[in-house]
Coordinates of C-alpha atoms and ligand atoms in Angstrom, one line a residue:
M265 CA 11.7 12.1 -16.7
N266 CA 7.4 12.6 -17.2
L267 CA 8.3 12.1 -20.9
Y268 CA 4.0 12.8 -20.7
K269 CA 4.4 16.5 -18.9
Y270 CA 7.6 17.3 -21.1
V271 CA 5.8 16.4 -24.7
S272 CA 1.7 17.8 -24.1
E273 CA 3.8 21.1 -21.7
K274 CA 5.6 21.5 -25.6
I275 CA 3.2 21.0 -27.3
N276 CA 0.5 23.6 -24.9
E277 CA 3.4 25.4 -24.9
K278 CA 4.7 26.2 -29.3
L279 CA 0.8 26.1 -30.0
G280 CA -1.3 28.7 -27.1
M281 CA -4.1 26.1 -26.2
T282 CA -4.0 23.3 -24.2
V283 CA -4.6 20.1 -26.0
N284 CA -5.4 16.6 -25.5
L285 CA -2.3 14.7 -25.8
E286 CA -3.2 10.8 -26.0
S287 CA 0.4 8.0 -25.5
P288 CA -1.1 5.5 -27.5
R289 CA 0.3 1.4 -26.4
N290 CA 0.9 1.1 -30.1
R291 CA 3.4 2.9 -31.7
E292 CA 3.8 1.9 -35.1
F293 CA 1.7 5.3 -35.6
G294 CA 3.2 7.4 -33.4
D295 CA 4.2 7.4 -29.6
F296 CA 2.1 10.3 -29.4
A297 CA -2.1 11.3 -30.6
T298 CA -3.6 13.9 -30.8
N299 CA -7.3 15.1 -31.9
A300 CA -6.0 19.2 -31.6
A301 CA -7.2 19.8 -34.8
M302 CA -10.9 17.8 -35.1
V303 CA -11.7 20.0 -31.9
M304 CA -10.4 23.3 -33.1
A305 CA -12.2 22.7 -37.1
K306 CA -15.2 22.4 -34.9
N307 CA -15.5 25.4 -32.8
A308 CA -13.7 27.7 -35.2
G309 CA -15.8 25.8 -38.2
K310 CA -12.9 24.6 -40.5
N311 CA -12.1 21.7 -41.8
P312 CA -10.6 19.6 -39.4
R313 CA -7.9 18.6 -41.8
E314 CA -6.4 21.0 -43.0
L315 CA -6.1 22.9 -39.4
A316 CA -4.7 19.6 -38.7
G317 CA -2.1 19.8 -42.2
D318 CA -1.1 23.4 -40.5
I319 CA -0.7 22.6 -37.0
A320 CA 1.4 19.2 -37.9
N321 CA 3.8 21.7 -39.9
Q322 CA 4.6 24.0 -36.5
L323 CA 4.8 20.7 -34.0
R324 CA 7.4 19.5 -37.2
E325 CA 9.5 21.9 -35.3
L326 CA 9.5 21.3 -32.1
D327 CA 12.9 20.3 -31.1
F328 CA 12.0 16.1 -29.9
V329 CA 9.2 16.1 -32.8
A330 CA 11.1 13.0 -35.9
D331 CA 7.9 13.7 -37.5
A332 CA 3.6 14.7 -37.9
S333 CA 1.7 13.5 -39.6
V334 CA -2.4 14.1 -40.4
A335 CA -4.8 10.5 -40.5
G336 CA -8.3 9.8 -40.8
P337 CA -10.8 12.9 -40.4
G338 CA -8.1 14.8 -38.4
F339 CA -6.3 13.4 -35.9
I340 CA -2.5 13.5 -35.5
N341 CA 0.3 11.6 -34.5
I342 CA 3.6 12.4 -33.5
K343 CA 6.6 10.5 -33.8
L344 CA 9.9 11.8 -31.0
R345 CA 13.5 11.5 -31.9
N346 CA 15.4 9.2 -31.0
N347 CA 18.3 10.7 -29.5
F348 CA 15.9 12.8 -27.4
I349 CA 14.2 9.2 -26.2
W350 CA 18.2 8.3 -25.6
K351 CA 19.6 10.7 -24.0
N352 CA 16.4 11.6 -21.8
A353 CA 16.3 7.9 -20.7
T354 CA 17.5 7.9 -17.1
A355 CA 17.4 5.3 -14.1
P356 CA 15.0 7.4 -11.9
K357 CA 15.7 9.6 -9.4
Q358 CA 13.6 11.1 -6.5
I359 CA 11.3 13.7 -7.3
A360 CA 10.7 16.8 -5.2
A361 CA 6.7 17.5 -5.1
Q362 CA 6.0 20.6 -6.5
K363 CA 3.5 21.3 -3.7
P364 CA 5.4 18.7 -0.7
M365 CA 2.9 16.8 2.5
V366 CA 3.1 15.8 5.7
I367 CA 1.0 12.7 5.3
D368 CA 0.1 10.3 8.5
L369 CA -1.2 6.9 7.3
D370 CA -2.6 4.5 9.6
Y371 CA -2.0 1.0 7.7
G372 CA -1.2 -2.6 9.5
A373 CA -2.6 -1.7 12.9
Y374 CA -2.2 -5.1 14.2
N375 CA -3.9 -6.7 17.2
V376 CA -2.8 -7.8 20.5
A377 CA -2.7 -11.6 21.2
K378 CA -4.4 -11.7 18.0
S379 CA -2.8 -13.1 15.3
L380 CA -3.1 -11.6 11.9
H381 CA -5.6 -12.7 10.2
I382 CA -5.9 -12.3 6.1
G383 CA -7.2 -9.1 6.3
H384 CA -3.9 -7.3 7.4
L385 CA -2.4 -8.6 4.5
R386 CA -3.7 -6.1 2.3
T387 CA -4.0 -2.2 5.2
S388 CA 0.4 -4.0 4.9
I389 CA 0.8 -4.3 1.8
V390 CA -1.0 -1.7 -0.3
G391 CA -0.4 0.9 2.8
D392 CA 3.6 0.0 3.4
T393 CA 3.4 0.5 -1.3
F394 CA 1.2 3.4 -1.5
N395 CA 4.0 4.8 2.0
R396 CA 7.3 4.6 -0.2
T397 CA 5.2 5.8 -3.3
A398 CA 4.5 9.2 -1.3
K399 CA 8.1 9.1 0.0
F400 CA 9.1 8.7 -4.0
I401 CA 7.2 11.1 -5.0
G402 CA 9.5 14.2 -2.2
H403 CA 5.9 13.7 0.6
K404 CA 7.0 14.1 4.7
T405 CA 5.0 10.8 6.0
F406 CA 4.2 9.0 9.2
S407 CA 3.6 5.3 9.5
W408 CA 0.8 4.2 12.5
N409 CA 0.2 1.2 13.5
H410 CA -2.7 1.1 15.8
I411 CA -1.9 -1.6 17.7
G412 CA -5.4 -2.5 19.0
D413 CA -3.9 -2.9 22.0
W414 CA -6.8 -1.1 25.0
G415 CA -10.1 -2.6 24.2
K416 CA -12.8 -5.4 24.7
P417 CA -10.2 -7.8 23.8
M418 CA -7.4 -7.1 26.6
G419 CA -10.6 -7.7 29.3
L420 CA -10.6 -11.3 27.3
I421 CA -8.0 -12.2 27.4
I422 CA -7.6 -11.0 30.9
A423 CA -10.2 -12.7 32.5
W424 CA -8.9 -16.2 30.0
I425 CA -6.5 -15.9 31.4
E426 CA -8.7 -15.7 35.2
R427 CA -10.4 -18.6 34.5
L428 CA -7.1 -20.9 33.5
H429 CA -4.8 -19.7 36.1
P430 CA -7.4 -18.1 39.1
E431 CA -4.7 -18.5 41.7
L432 CA -2.5 -16.1 39.9
P433 CA -2.5 -12.9 42.3
Y434 CA -3.0 -10.8 39.1
F435 CA -6.5 -11.1 40.3
S436 CA -6.7 -9.3 43.3
D437 CA -6.9 -6.2 43.7
N438 CA -4.5 -5.0 46.7
F439 CA -1.6 -6.6 43.5
D440 CA 1.7 -5.2 44.5
P441 CA 3.2 -4.2 41.2
N442 CA 6.6 -4.5 43.0
M443 CA 6.1 -8.6 43.9
P444 CA 7.9 -11.3 40.5
V445 CA 5.9 -13.4 40.0
D446 CA 6.6 -17.3 38.5
Y447 CA 4.0 -17.8 35.4
E448 CA 5.3 -17.2 32.1
I449 CA 2.5 -17.9 28.8
D450 CA 3.0 -19.4 25.8
T451 CA 3.4 -18.7 22.4
V452 CA 1.4 -20.6 20.9
E453 CA -1.3 -21.2 23.6
L454 CA -1.1 -16.9 24.0
N455 CA -3.3 -16.9 20.7
T456 CA -6.2 -18.8 20.9
Y457 CA -7.4 -16.8 24.2
Y458 CA -8.8 -14.6 21.9
P459 CA -10.8 -17.2 19.9
S460 CA -12.5 -18.8 23.2
A461 CA -12.7 -16.6 25.3
S462 CA -15.4 -14.5 22.5
K463 CA -16.8 -17.8 21.6
L464 CA -17.6 -17.9 25.4
A465 CA -18.3 -14.2 25.7
K466 CA -21.4 -15.2 23.6
E467 CA -22.6 -18.2 25.2
D468 CA -21.9 -17.8 29.3
A469 CA -22.9 -14.0 30.5
D470 CA -21.1 -14.4 33.3
F471 CA -18.6 -14.5 31.9
Q472 CA -19.4 -11.5 28.6
A473 CA -19.6 -9.0 32.7
R474 CA -17.1 -10.9 33.7
A475 CA -14.5 -9.8 31.2
Q476 CA -16.3 -5.8 30.7
E477 CA -16.2 -6.0 34.1
I478 CA -12.0 -6.2 33.7
K479 CA -12.0 -4.3 30.9
A480 CA -13.0 -1.0 32.3
K481 CA -11.1 -2.1 36.0
F482 CA -7.8 -1.9 33.4
Q483 CA -8.6 0.5 31.3
D484 CA -8.9 2.5 34.6
G485 CA -5.2 1.1 35.7
H486 CA -6.1 -1.8 37.6
A487 CA -2.0 -3.1 38.7
G488 CA -2.6 -7.4 38.4
Y489 CA -4.3 -6.4 35.4
F490 CA -1.5 -4.6 33.5
A491 CA 1.5 -6.5 34.8
L492 CA 0.0 -8.7 32.9
Y493 CA -0.4 -7.5 30.3
E494 CA 2.2 -6.4 30.0
K495 CA 3.0 -9.8 29.5
F496 CA 1.2 -10.5 26.4
L497 CA 1.8 -7.1 25.2
A498 CA 5.7 -8.5 24.8
I499 CA 5.1 -11.2 23.1
S500 CA 2.5 -9.7 20.6
L501 CA 4.5 -7.2 19.9
A502 CA 7.0 -9.3 18.9
A503 CA 4.8 -11.3 16.7
M504 CA 4.4 -8.2 15.0
N505 CA 8.0 -7.2 14.1
N506 CA 7.9 -10.3 12.2
T507 CA 5.5 -10.5 10.9
V508 CA 6.7 -7.2 9.6
K509 CA 10.0 -8.4 8.7
R510 CA 8.8 -11.0 7.0
L511 CA 6.0 -9.1 4.9
N512 CA 10.3 -6.8 4.2
I513 CA 7.2 -3.6 5.1
L514 CA 9.0 -0.6 6.1
P515 CA 9.6 -0.4 10.2
F516 CA 6.1 1.7 11.2
D517 CA 7.0 5.4 12.1
Y518 CA 5.1 5.1 15.5
D519 CA 3.8 1.1 16.3
L520 CA 1.3 3.4 18.9
G521 CA -2.3 2.5 19.1
E522 CA -5.3 2.7 20.8
R523 CA -3.4 2.4 24.9
N524 CA -1.8 5.9 23.7
A525 CA -4.3 7.5 22.0
A526 CA -6.4 6.6 25.5
Q527 CA -4.1 9.8 26.8
Y528 CA -5.7 11.9 25.1
L529 CA -9.7 10.7 26.0
D530 CA -10.1 13.5 28.9
D531 CA -8.4 16.6 26.2
V532 CA -11.0 15.3 23.8
E533 CA -14.4 15.2 25.6
K534 CA -13.0 19.1 26.8
I535 CA -13.9 20.1 23.3
L536 CA -16.3 17.9 23.5
R537 CA -18.2 19.0 26.3
A538 CA -17.6 22.1 25.7
K539 CA -19.5 21.8 22.4
N540 CA -21.7 19.9 24.0
M541 CA -21.5 17.1 21.6
I542 CA -21.9 14.5 24.0
Y543 CA -25.1 13.5 25.0
E544 CA -26.8 10.2 27.1
S545 CA -29.0 7.1 24.8
D546 CA -29.3 3.6 27.3
G547 CA -26.5 4.2 29.9
A548 CA -24.0 5.0 27.2
L549 CA -22.2 8.6 26.3
V550 CA -21.7 8.9 21.9
I551 CA -21.8 12.7 19.8
N552 CA -24.6 12.6 16.8
V553 CA -22.9 13.1 13.6
R554 CA -25.3 12.8 12.0
R555 CA -26.7 15.9 9.1
D556 CA -29.2 17.9 7.5
D557 CA -28.7 16.0 4.6
D558 CA -28.1 12.8 5.5
T559 CA -30.7 10.1 3.4
A560 CA -28.3 7.1 4.8
P561 CA -29.1 6.1 7.9
M562 CA -25.9 7.0 10.7
P563 CA -26.0 5.9 13.7
P564 CA -24.5 8.6 16.5
Y565 CA -20.7 7.8 17.8
M566 CA -20.1 5.9 20.8
W567 CA -18.1 7.6 23.0
R568 CA -18.1 6.3 25.9
D569 CA -19.9 2.5 26.3
S570 CA -22.6 1.7 28.6
R571 CA -20.0 0.5 31.2
G572 CA -18.4 3.6 31.3
A573 CA -15.4 2.0 29.2
D574 CA -13.5 3.7 26.4
T575 CA -14.3 2.2 22.4
Y576 CA -12.3 2.1 18.8
D577 CA -14.9 5.4 18.6
S578 CA -12.9 7.4 21.2
T579 CA -9.9 6.2 20.9
D580 CA -9.2 6.6 17.2
L581 CA -11.1 9.6 17.4
A582 CA -8.4 11.0 19.8
A583 CA -5.6 8.7 17.6
V584 CA -6.7 12.3 15.7
F585 CA -6.4 14.8 18.6
C586 CA -3.1 13.3 19.4
R587 CA -1.5 12.8 15.4
K588 CA -2.6 17.0 15.3
K589 CA -0.4 17.5 18.3
K590 CA 1.9 15.5 17.2
D591 CA 3.2 15.4 13.5
N592 CA 0.6 17.9 12.3
P593 CA -0.5 16.8 9.4
D594 CA -1.6 18.2 5.9
K595 CA -3.5 14.7 5.3
I596 CA -4.5 11.8 7.5
I597 CA -4.8 8.6 4.8
Y598 CA -6.4 5.4 6.7
F599 CA -6.3 1.8 4.8
T600 CA -8.5 -1.0 6.7
D601 CA -11.0 -3.2 5.1
L602 CA -13.6 -1.3 4.0
R603 CA -16.8 -3.1 6.0
Q604 CA -15.0 -0.2 8.2
S605 CA -16.7 2.7 6.2
L606 CA -19.3 3.8 8.3
H607 CA -16.9 4.2 11.1
F608 CA -14.3 6.6 9.3
E609 CA -17.4 8.2 8.0
Q610 CA -18.4 8.8 11.9
L611 CA -14.9 9.6 12.7
F612 CA -14.3 11.9 10.5
R613 CA -17.1 13.7 10.8
A614 CA -16.9 14.2 14.9
A615 CA -13.8 15.4 14.3
D616 CA -14.7 18.5 12.3
M617 CA -17.6 19.0 14.2
S618 CA -15.4 19.8 18.1
G619 CA -13.0 21.9 14.9
I620 CA -9.9 18.9 16.3
Y621 CA -9.4 17.9 12.0
P622 CA -10.9 19.1 9.4
Y623 CA -12.9 16.5 7.7
E624 CA -11.8 16.8 3.9
K625 CA -7.7 16.0 5.3
M626 CA -9.2 12.5 5.6
E627 CA -9.7 9.3 4.0
H628 CA -10.3 6.5 3.9
I629 CA -9.0 3.6 1.3
G630 CA -11.0 0.8 2.5
Y631 CA -10.2 -2.7 1.0
G632 CA -12.0 -5.5 -0.8
T633 CA -11.8 -9.3 0.5
I634 CA -8.8 -12.1 -0.3
N635 CA -11.6 -14.6 -1.6
G636 CA -11.6 -18.2 -2.0
S637 CA -12.3 -20.2 -5.3
D638 CA -15.9 -20.4 -4.3
G639 CA -15.7 -16.6 -4.2
K640 CA -15.9 -16.8 -0.3
P641 CA -13.9 -15.2 2.2
F642 CA -10.2 -17.7 1.5
K643 CA -10.1 -20.5 4.1
T644 CA -7.7 -22.4 4.9
R645 CA -8.1 -26.3 4.3
D646 CA -9.8 -27.1 7.8
G647 CA -12.2 -25.2 7.0
N648 CA -11.1 -21.9 9.1
A649 CA -10.7 -18.6 8.5
A650 CA -7.2 -17.7 7.4
G651 CA -4.7 -16.2 8.8
L652 CA -1.8 -13.5 7.6
D653 CA 1.2 -16.5 7.7
D654 CA -1.2 -19.3 6.2
I655 CA -1.9 -17.1 3.0
L656 CA 1.7 -16.6 3.0
D657 CA 2.8 -20.8 4.3
L658 CA 0.5 -21.3 0.8
A659 CA 2.4 -19.9 -1.7
T660 CA 5.9 -20.8 -0.8
V661 CA 4.3 -24.5 -0.9
A662 CA 3.3 -23.4 -4.1
V663 CA 7.1 -21.7 -5.0
R664 CA 8.2 -25.0 -3.9
E665 CA 6.3 -26.9 -5.8
R666 CA 6.7 -25.6 -9.0
V667 CA 10.9 -25.0 -8.3
A668 CA 10.7 -28.7 -8.0
E669 CA 8.5 -29.8 -10.9
S670 CA 11.2 -27.3 -12.7
G671 CA 14.8 -29.6 -11.7
K672 CA 15.6 -26.5 -11.0
S673 CA 17.1 -26.0 -6.9
L674 CA 16.9 -22.9 -5.0
D675 CA 18.0 -21.7 -1.5
D676 CA 15.0 -21.0 1.1
E677 CA 15.5 -17.7 1.1
T678 CA 14.9 -17.2 -2.6
I679 CA 12.2 -19.6 -1.6
N680 CA 10.6 -17.6 0.2
S681 CA 11.4 -13.9 -2.3
I682 CA 9.8 -15.5 -4.3
A683 CA 6.2 -16.6 -2.1
L684 CA 7.2 -13.1 -1.0
A685 CA 6.6 -11.0 -4.1
A686 CA 4.4 -13.9 -5.0
V687 CA 1.2 -12.8 -3.4
K688 CA 2.5 -8.6 -2.8
F689 CA 2.2 -8.5 -6.5
N690 CA -1.5 -9.5 -7.1
D691 CA -2.4 -7.6 -4.5
L692 CA -0.8 -4.8 -5.9
L693 CA -2.1 -5.6 -9.2
H694 CA -6.0 -5.7 -7.8
D695 CA -7.3 -2.6 -8.0
V696 CA -7.7 -1.8 -4.0
R697 CA -11.1 -1.5 -3.6
S698 CA -12.1 -4.9 -4.9
D699 CA -12.3 -8.1 -4.4
Y700 CA -10.1 -10.6 -5.5
I701 CA -8.7 -14.8 -5.3
F702 CA -6.4 -16.1 -3.1
D703 CA -5.1 -18.7 -5.5
P704 CA -1.0 -19.6 -4.5
K705 CA -0.3 -21.9 -7.8
S706 CA -1.6 -19.0 -10.4
I707 CA 0.1 -16.1 -8.5
T708 CA 3.0 -18.0 -8.2
S709 CA 3.9 -19.1 -11.7
F710 CA 6.6 -17.5 -13.9
E711 CA 5.2 -16.5 -16.6
G712 CA 2.5 -14.3 -16.6
R713 CA 1.2 -11.6 -14.6
T714 CA 3.5 -12.6 -11.2
G715 CA 5.6 -11.7 -8.8
P716 CA 7.3 -14.1 -9.7
Y717 CA 7.7 -12.9 -13.7
I718 CA 8.4 -10.2 -12.2
L719 CA 11.6 -10.7 -10.5
Y720 CA 12.9 -13.3 -12.9
T721 CA 13.1 -10.6 -15.2
A722 CA 15.2 -8.6 -12.3
V723 CA 17.3 -11.5 -12.7
R724 CA 18.1 -11.4 -15.4
L725 CA 18.8 -8.1 -16.6
N726 CA 21.5 -8.3 -13.6
S727 CA 22.0 -11.9 -14.5
I728 CA 23.7 -10.2 -17.3
L729 CA 24.9 -6.9 -15.7
K730 CA 27.5 -8.8 -14.6
K731 CA 28.6 -10.1 -16.8
A732 CA 28.9 -7.3 -19.1
D733 CA 31.1 -6.4 -16.2
A734 CA 34.7 -5.6 -18.0
Q735 CA 32.2 -3.3 -21.1
T736 CA 34.2 0.0 -21.3
T737 CA 32.9 1.6 -24.0
E738 CA 31.3 4.1 -23.5
P739 CA 27.2 3.9 -24.7
A740 CA 26.4 7.1 -27.7
T741 CA 23.8 7.1 -29.9
Y742 CA 22.8 4.8 -32.8
E743 CA 20.0 3.4 -34.4
L744 CA 16.8 2.1 -32.6
T745 CA 14.5 -0.7 -32.9
A746 CA 11.0 -0.9 -32.7
D747 CA 11.6 -2.4 -28.7
E748 CA 13.9 -0.5 -28.4
R749 CA 12.1 3.0 -28.4
N750 CA 8.8 1.2 -26.7
L751 CA 11.2 -0.2 -23.5
L752 CA 13.1 3.2 -23.7
I753 CA 10.1 5.3 -23.9
Q754 CA 7.9 2.9 -20.9
I755 CA 10.9 3.7 -18.7
M756 CA 10.3 7.4 -20.1
D757 CA 6.6 6.7 -17.9
F758 CA 7.0 5.9 -15.1
E759 CA 7.3 9.2 -13.1
R760 CA 3.8 10.2 -14.2
T761 CA 3.2 6.7 -13.1
V762 CA 4.0 7.3 -9.5
I763 CA 2.7 10.7 -9.8
S764 CA -0.8 8.6 -10.1
A765 CA 0.3 5.7 -8.1
F766 CA 0.4 8.8 -5.5
D767 CA -2.7 11.9 -7.0
N768 CA -4.9 8.2 -7.5
R769 CA -4.7 5.9 -4.4
A770 CA -3.4 3.4 -6.6
T771 CA -1.3 1.5 -5.8
D772 CA -2.5 -1.2 -8.9
L773 CA -0.6 1.6 -11.6
I774 CA 2.2 1.0 -9.7
A775 CA 2.8 -3.3 -10.5
N776 CA 0.6 -3.3 -13.7
Y777 CA 3.6 -0.6 -15.2
A778 CA 6.0 -2.7 -13.8
Y779 CA 4.5 -5.7 -15.2
D780 CA 4.5 -3.8 -18.5
L781 CA 8.3 -2.4 -18.2
C782 CA 9.3 -6.3 -17.6
Q783 CA 6.8 -7.2 -20.9
L784 CA 8.6 -4.8 -23.2
I785 CA 12.5 -5.7 -21.6
N786 CA 12.1 -9.7 -22.9
T787 CA 11.0 -8.3 -25.7
F788 CA 14.2 -6.3 -25.8
Y789 CA 15.9 -9.3 -24.6
H790 CA 14.3 -11.7 -27.6
N791 CA 14.7 -9.9 -30.7
C792 CA 18.2 -7.1 -30.5
P793 CA 21.1 -9.4 -29.1
I794 CA 23.5 -8.1 -26.8
M795 CA 27.1 -9.6 -26.6
R796 CA 26.6 -11.6 -29.4
D797 CA 30.1 -11.2 -31.3
D798 CA 28.5 -10.3 -34.5
V799 CA 27.5 -7.4 -32.6
D800 CA 28.7 -3.6 -33.6
E801 CA 31.2 -2.6 -31.0
T802 CA 28.6 0.9 -30.7
V803 CA 25.4 -1.4 -30.2
K804 CA 26.6 -3.3 -27.8
A805 CA 27.4 -0.5 -26.1
G806 CA 24.8 1.2 -25.8
R807 CA 22.2 -2.1 -25.9
L808 CA 24.0 -3.2 -22.6
H809 CA 22.3 1.0 -21.3
I810 CA 19.3 0.4 -21.8
V811 CA 19.8 -2.7 -20.1
R812 CA 21.4 -0.6 -17.2
V813 CA 19.2 1.9 -17.3
A814 CA 16.0 -0.7 -17.3
R815 CA 17.5 -1.8 -14.9
D816 CA 17.5 1.0 -12.7
T817 CA 13.9 1.4 -12.8
L818 CA 12.5 -2.4 -13.0
A819 CA 14.5 -2.1 -9.4
T820 CA 12.6 1.1 -8.4
A821 CA 9.1 -0.2 -9.1
I822 CA 10.5 -3.6 -7.0
D823 CA 10.7 -1.4 -4.6
L824 CA 8.0 0.5 -4.2
M825 CA 6.4 -2.2 -3.9
G826 CA 8.7 -4.0 -1.0
L827 CA 10.1 -7.5 -3.6
K828 CA 13.2 -8.9 -3.1
V829 CA 15.4 -9.6 -5.9
P830 CA 16.8 -13.7 -5.3
S831 CA 20.9 -13.3 -6.4
E832 CA 19.2 -16.3 -8.7
M833 CA 16.4 -17.5 -9.9
Ligands
LIG965 N1 -7.3 -2.6 14.2 C1 -7.5 -2.3 14.0 C2 -8.0 -4.2 13.7 O1 -7.6 -5.2 13.0 C3 -8.2 -2.1 12.5 C4 -7.6 -0.1 12.7 C5 -7.1 1.4 11.9 N2 -7.2 1.1 11.9 C6 -7.8 2.7 12.8 N3 -7.3 4.0 13.6 N4 -8.5 1.5 13.2 O2 -9.3 -4.6 13.1

């Protein structure tokens, strides 16, 4: 149940007005509090404490209210009835959205022939949790892995392979696609091609020009370049799939990126031309996306570069056109690095001005940077920018050390799940928009606001339930302790948390909720014995019921975060 919503609706109904309701963290004085009397008294020129007394009397008539009392200058504290809590604290269920939407989510967006970098970590983790959250509350989503499989890097890589193996037939304009070619790309080496080529292109103008020429011809359908491209594309797609698995994120609904979008460029260009939106500037074709009230610089949107090639900009606009056609979404949401904010502002304007898709239905969630302890973008020990795998590997090493220190022995699969949880939970915990410092040691601690702590709590609940399998006594209501009440009330707050995580595009609310839930679970576990012989049968059955509901709630939160719970820890 959505406790907050339920209680506030009932109170508003009873009092015939909308009151401001708070649920304090410390529930010693009440489970909810309102300053309604103080607000009303001010408006009506009455004594707030007197008015609060009248309101408290009315609230006491509500069937879920155990007590309503006046405090201080006119606050009202409301305490819920135990049996109301007991009855309504149930395992979370999929929610039916009041206004279900179709939402296209653009995240992941990996690049062909470029190993995944640290930035891809956040888009994957946050995008995936947002996707799961949207589905959970009843929206229809389509996840788009908008692969970088068309632009400048393709030209650079083909040019690089041409340098390494000029004898290969791919570079001829008369390439025959039916002729078998005896050439396999080395998977590990492939990752070095792009950095090497882009370095060379900066130093060597001829090579740069060659790569650009190749890119333009490639986009025009050069058969040889295309055959070579298909080879490294296959390797990259396999690598992306491995990453999706390693990160335990949902498979994408569409692995369609720039190349797919490029098919729609002609359609889009017709629209733009009909609206007179394209003009020439320094040999390139651009779109003016400035507005009269702009105060910040707003450069034109690049439709075609000076060599006539498609661009990141043009394929992104074509992708919007494609999505509108395929999914007809109510919203398109992009998850990328904050540094792409200007690009998306331009894209949204171009889509809106051309009538392809309205500005207000598009959103860019820009995330901050993952830094090292020096506050600069995280680097590996050898001083290179960290890749996505480096981050996971570092976390795995840290988990392994901790486990060894504690004298436990855990299998590799368990270690990997813990490391993944450490990285993902820590990422989700932070406001997406902010930078954070990546410290493998602290995120892998089994205590505190960490992924391992969350998993550890889940493992503990599972093991209690496993031992209690034979328990048959039907749970019935009983006198709840403060720890039990606090836990159950937190459970009743799950639905509201998930909805507000979605509404505010704030997946950190889910991570923080999970942590608070675990804290309450562990306090309950510590203070409320379950399987001990001196525990009364009714209490035992009741507490097992609480464990079950807590476990299901935590498991649902864990699932939204895409973590895997090991069988032991
Ligand atoms: N491939 C790009 C990168 O790695 C991100 C693409 C984001 N999505 C988009 N529709 N532009 O930085």
